[in-house]
PDB file of C-alpha atoms and ligand atoms in Angstrom:
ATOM      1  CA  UNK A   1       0.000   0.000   0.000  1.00  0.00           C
ATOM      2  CA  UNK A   2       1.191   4.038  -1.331  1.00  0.00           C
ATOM      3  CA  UNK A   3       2.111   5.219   2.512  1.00  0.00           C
ATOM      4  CA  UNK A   4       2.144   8.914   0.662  1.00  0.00           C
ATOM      5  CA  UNK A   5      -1.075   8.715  -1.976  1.00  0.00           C
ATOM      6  CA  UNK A   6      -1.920  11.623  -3.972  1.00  0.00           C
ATOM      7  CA  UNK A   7      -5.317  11.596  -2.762  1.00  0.00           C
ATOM      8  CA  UNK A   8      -5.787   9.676   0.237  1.00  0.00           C
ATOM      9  CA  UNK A   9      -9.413   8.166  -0.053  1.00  0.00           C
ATOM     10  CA  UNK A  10     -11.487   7.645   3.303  1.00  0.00           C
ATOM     11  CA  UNK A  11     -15.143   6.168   2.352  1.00  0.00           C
ATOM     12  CA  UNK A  12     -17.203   5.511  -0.163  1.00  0.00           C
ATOM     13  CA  UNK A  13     -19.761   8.689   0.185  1.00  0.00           C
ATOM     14  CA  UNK A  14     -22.113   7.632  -2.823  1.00  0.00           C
ATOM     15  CA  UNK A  15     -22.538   5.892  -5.781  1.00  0.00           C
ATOM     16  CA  UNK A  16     -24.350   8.822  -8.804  1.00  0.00           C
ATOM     17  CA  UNK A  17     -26.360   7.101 -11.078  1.00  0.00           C
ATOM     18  CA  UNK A  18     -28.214   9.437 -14.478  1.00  0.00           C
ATOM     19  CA  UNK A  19     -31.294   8.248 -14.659  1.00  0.00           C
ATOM     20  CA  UNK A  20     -34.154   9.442 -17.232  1.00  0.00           C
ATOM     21  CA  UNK A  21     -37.166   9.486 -15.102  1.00  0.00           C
ATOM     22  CA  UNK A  22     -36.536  10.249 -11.552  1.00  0.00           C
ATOM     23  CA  UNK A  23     -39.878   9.169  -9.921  1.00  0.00           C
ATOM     24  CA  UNK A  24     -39.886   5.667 -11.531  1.00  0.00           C
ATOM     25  CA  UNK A  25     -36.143   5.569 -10.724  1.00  0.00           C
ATOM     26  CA  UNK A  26     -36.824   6.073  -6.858  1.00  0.00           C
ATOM     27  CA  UNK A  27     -39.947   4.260  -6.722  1.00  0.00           C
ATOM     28  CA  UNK A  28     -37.607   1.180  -8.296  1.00  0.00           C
ATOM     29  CA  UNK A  29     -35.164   1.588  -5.386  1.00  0.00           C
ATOM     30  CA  UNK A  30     -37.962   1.784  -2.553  1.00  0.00           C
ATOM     31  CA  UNK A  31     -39.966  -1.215  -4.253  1.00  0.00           C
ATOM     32  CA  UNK A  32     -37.671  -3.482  -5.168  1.00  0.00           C
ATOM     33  CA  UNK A  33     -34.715  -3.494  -2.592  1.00  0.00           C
ATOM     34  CA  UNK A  34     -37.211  -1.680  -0.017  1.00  0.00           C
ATOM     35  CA  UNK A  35     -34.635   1.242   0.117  1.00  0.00           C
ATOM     36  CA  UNK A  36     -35.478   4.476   2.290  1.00  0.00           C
ATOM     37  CA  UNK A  37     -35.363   7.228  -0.368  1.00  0.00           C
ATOM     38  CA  UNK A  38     -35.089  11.105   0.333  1.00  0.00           C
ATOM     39  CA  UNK A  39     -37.679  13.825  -1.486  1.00  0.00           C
ATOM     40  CA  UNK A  40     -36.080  14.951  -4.639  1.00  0.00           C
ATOM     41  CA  UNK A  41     -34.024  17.665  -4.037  1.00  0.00           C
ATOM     42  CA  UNK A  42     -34.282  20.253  -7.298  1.00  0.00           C
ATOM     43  CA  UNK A  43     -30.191  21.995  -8.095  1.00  0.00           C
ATOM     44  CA  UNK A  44     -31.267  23.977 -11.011  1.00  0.00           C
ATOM     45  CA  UNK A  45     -27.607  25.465 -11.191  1.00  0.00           C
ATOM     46  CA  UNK A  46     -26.510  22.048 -11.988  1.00  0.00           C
ATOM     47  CA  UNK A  47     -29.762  21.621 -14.206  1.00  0.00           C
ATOM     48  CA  UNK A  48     -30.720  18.034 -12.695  1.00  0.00           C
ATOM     49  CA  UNK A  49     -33.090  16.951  -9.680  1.00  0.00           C
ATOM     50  CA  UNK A  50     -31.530  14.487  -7.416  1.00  0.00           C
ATOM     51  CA  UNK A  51     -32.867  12.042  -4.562  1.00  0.00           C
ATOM     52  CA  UNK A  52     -30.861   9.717  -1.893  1.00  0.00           C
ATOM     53  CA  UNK A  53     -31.173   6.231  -1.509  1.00  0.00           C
ATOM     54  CA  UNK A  54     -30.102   5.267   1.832  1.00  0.00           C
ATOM     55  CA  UNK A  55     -27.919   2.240   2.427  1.00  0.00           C
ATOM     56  CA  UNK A  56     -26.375   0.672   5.361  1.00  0.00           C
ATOM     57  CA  UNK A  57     -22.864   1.635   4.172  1.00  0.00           C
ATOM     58  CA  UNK A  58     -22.949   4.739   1.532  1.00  0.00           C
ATOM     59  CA  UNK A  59     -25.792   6.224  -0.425  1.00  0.00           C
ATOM     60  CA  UNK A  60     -26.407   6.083  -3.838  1.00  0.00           C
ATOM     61  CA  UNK A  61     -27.869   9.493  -5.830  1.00  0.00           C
ATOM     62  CA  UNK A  62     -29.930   8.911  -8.746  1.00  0.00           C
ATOM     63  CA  UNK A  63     -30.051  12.347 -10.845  1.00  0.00           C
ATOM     64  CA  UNK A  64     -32.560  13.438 -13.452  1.00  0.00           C
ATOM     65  CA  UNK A  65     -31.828  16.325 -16.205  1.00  0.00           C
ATOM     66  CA  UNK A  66     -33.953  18.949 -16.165  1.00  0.00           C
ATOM     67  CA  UNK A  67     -32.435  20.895 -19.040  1.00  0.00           C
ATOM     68  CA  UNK A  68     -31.933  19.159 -22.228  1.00  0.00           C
ATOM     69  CA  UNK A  69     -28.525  20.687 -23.203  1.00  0.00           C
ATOM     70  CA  UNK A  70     -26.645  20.070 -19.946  1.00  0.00           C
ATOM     71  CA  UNK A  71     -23.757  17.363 -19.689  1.00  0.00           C
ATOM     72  CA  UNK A  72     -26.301  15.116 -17.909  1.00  0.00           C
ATOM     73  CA  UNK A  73     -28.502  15.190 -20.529  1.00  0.00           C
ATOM     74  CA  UNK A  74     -25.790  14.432 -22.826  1.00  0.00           C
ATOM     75  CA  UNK A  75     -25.470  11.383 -20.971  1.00  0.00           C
ATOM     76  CA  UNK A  76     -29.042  10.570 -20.518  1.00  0.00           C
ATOM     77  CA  UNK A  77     -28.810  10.644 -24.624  1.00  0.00           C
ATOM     78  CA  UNK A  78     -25.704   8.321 -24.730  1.00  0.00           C
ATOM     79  CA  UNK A  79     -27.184   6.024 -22.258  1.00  0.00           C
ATOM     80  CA  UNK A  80     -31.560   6.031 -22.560  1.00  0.00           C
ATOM     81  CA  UNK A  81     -32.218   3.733 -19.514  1.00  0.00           C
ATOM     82  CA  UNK A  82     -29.551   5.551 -17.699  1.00  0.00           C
ATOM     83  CA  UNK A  83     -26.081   4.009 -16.029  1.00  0.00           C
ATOM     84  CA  UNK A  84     -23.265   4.147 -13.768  1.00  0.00           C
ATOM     85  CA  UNK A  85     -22.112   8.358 -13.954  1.00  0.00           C
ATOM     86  CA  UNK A  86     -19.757   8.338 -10.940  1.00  0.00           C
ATOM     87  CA  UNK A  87     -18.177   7.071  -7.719  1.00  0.00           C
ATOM     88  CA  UNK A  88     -17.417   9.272  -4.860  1.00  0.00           C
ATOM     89  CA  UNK A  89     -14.946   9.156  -2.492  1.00  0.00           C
ATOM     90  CA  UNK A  90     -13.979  11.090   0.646  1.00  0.00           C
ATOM     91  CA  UNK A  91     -10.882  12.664   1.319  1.00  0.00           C
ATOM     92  CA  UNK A  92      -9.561  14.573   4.524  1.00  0.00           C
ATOM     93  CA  UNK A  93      -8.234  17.835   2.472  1.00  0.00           C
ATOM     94  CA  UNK A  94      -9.666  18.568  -1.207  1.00  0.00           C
ATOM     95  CA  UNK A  95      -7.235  21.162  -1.747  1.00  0.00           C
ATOM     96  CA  UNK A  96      -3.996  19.538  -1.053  1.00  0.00           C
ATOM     97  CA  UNK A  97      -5.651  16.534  -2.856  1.00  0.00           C
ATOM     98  CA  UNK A  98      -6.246  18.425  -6.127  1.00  0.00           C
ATOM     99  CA  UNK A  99      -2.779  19.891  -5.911  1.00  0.00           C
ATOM    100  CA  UNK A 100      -1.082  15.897  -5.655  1.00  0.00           C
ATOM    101  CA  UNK A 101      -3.240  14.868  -8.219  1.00  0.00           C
ATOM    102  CA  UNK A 102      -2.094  17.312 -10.335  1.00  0.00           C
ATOM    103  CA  UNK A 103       1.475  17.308  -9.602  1.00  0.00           C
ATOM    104  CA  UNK A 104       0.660  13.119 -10.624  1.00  0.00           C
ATOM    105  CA  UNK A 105       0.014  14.560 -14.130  1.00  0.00           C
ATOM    106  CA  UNK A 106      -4.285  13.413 -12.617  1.00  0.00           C
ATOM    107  CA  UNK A 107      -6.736  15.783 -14.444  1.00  0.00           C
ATOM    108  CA  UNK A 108      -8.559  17.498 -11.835  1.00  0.00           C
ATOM    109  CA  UNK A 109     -11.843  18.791 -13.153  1.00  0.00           C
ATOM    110  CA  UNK A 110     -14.916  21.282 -11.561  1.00  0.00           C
ATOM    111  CA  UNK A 111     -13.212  21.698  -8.234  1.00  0.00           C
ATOM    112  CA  UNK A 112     -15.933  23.816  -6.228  1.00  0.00           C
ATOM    113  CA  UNK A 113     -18.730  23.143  -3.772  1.00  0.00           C
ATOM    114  CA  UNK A 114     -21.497  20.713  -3.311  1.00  0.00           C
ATOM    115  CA  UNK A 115     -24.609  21.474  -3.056  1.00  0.00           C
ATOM    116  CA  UNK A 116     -24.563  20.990   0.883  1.00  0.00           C
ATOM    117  CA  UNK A 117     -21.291  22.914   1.225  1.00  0.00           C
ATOM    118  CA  UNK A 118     -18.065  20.658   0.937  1.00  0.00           C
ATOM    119  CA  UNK A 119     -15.121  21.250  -1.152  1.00  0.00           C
ATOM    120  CA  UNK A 120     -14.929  18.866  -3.879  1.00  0.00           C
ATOM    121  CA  UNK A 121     -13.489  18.042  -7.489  1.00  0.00           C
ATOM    122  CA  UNK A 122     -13.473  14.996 -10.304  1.00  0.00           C
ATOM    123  CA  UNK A 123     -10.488  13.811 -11.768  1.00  0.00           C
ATOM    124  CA  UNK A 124     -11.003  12.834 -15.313  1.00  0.00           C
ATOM    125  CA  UNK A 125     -12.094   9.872 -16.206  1.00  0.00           C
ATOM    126  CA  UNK A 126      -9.206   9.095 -19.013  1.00  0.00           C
ATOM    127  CA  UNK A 127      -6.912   9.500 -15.971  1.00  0.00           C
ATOM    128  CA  UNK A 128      -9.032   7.393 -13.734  1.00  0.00           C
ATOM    129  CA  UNK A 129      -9.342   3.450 -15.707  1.00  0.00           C
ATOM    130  CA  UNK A 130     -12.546   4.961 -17.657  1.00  0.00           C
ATOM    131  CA  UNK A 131     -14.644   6.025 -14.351  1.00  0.00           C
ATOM    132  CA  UNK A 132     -15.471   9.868 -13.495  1.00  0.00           C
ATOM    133  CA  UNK A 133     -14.601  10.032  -9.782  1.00  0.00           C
ATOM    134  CA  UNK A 134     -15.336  12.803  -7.735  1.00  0.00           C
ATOM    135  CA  UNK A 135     -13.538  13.607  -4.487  1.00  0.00           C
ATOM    136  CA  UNK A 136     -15.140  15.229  -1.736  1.00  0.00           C
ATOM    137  CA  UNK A 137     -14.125  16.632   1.635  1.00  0.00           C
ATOM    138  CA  UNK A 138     -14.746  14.370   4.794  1.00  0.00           C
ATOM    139  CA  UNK A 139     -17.545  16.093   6.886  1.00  0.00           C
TER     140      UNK A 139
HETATM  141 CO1  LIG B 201     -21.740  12.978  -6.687  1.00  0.00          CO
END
């Protein structure tokens, strides 16, 4: 094991699935694995409406465009039934982080804020075996 890893990953916050149809997509999750599922929360600066399905161990967000030329949507066009979009993992400083990533030659990509105020940032997925993983501050 790296005793000095560029980004030094804690949990597994959540699991971010695009999905086309957010109501069907949480009423799959609380039917069929009996999941507790949070009231969709609307982020139209991100142009997509987002709920939380709660797990024992992380969470996994299932997000819904709500503007047809965003990124999401994009994906949502790519992928009709919706996939996989991202993984993300917790880290105990996003800033020094980002600046190891980058100083690993790691694209770092939309470092800012979540929507419930912690400091995060994706590294790209060419850089990251083909999955978009976003990094987010421990709470
Ligand atoms: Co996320």
């Amino acid at each position: 094991m790296n005793k000095n890893p560029a980004i030094p990953a804690g949990d597994l916050d959540h699991l971010s699935i695009a999905v086309p149809d957010l109501k069907a997509a949480a009423e799959f999750y609380r039917d069929t694995f009996g999941c507790e599922v949070s009231d969709p929360i609307d982020l139209p600066e991100r142009n997509m409406r987002i709920v939380y399905v709660t797990l024992a161990n992380t969470k996994i967000e299932l997000m819904e465009p709500t503007d047809s030329s965003s990124t999401l949507a994009k994906f949502i066009e790519r992928n009709p039934d919706g996939g996989l979009h991202h993984i993300c993992l917790t880290t105990p400083d996003v800033d020094i982080a980002a600046e190891q990533a980058t100083a690993e030659k790691l694209r770092v990509i939309g470092k800012g804020t979540s929507h419930h105020g912690r400091a995060l940032f994706f590294l790209h997925p060419k850089d990251a075996l083909g999955t978009l993983i976003e990094i987010e501050e421990e709470n």
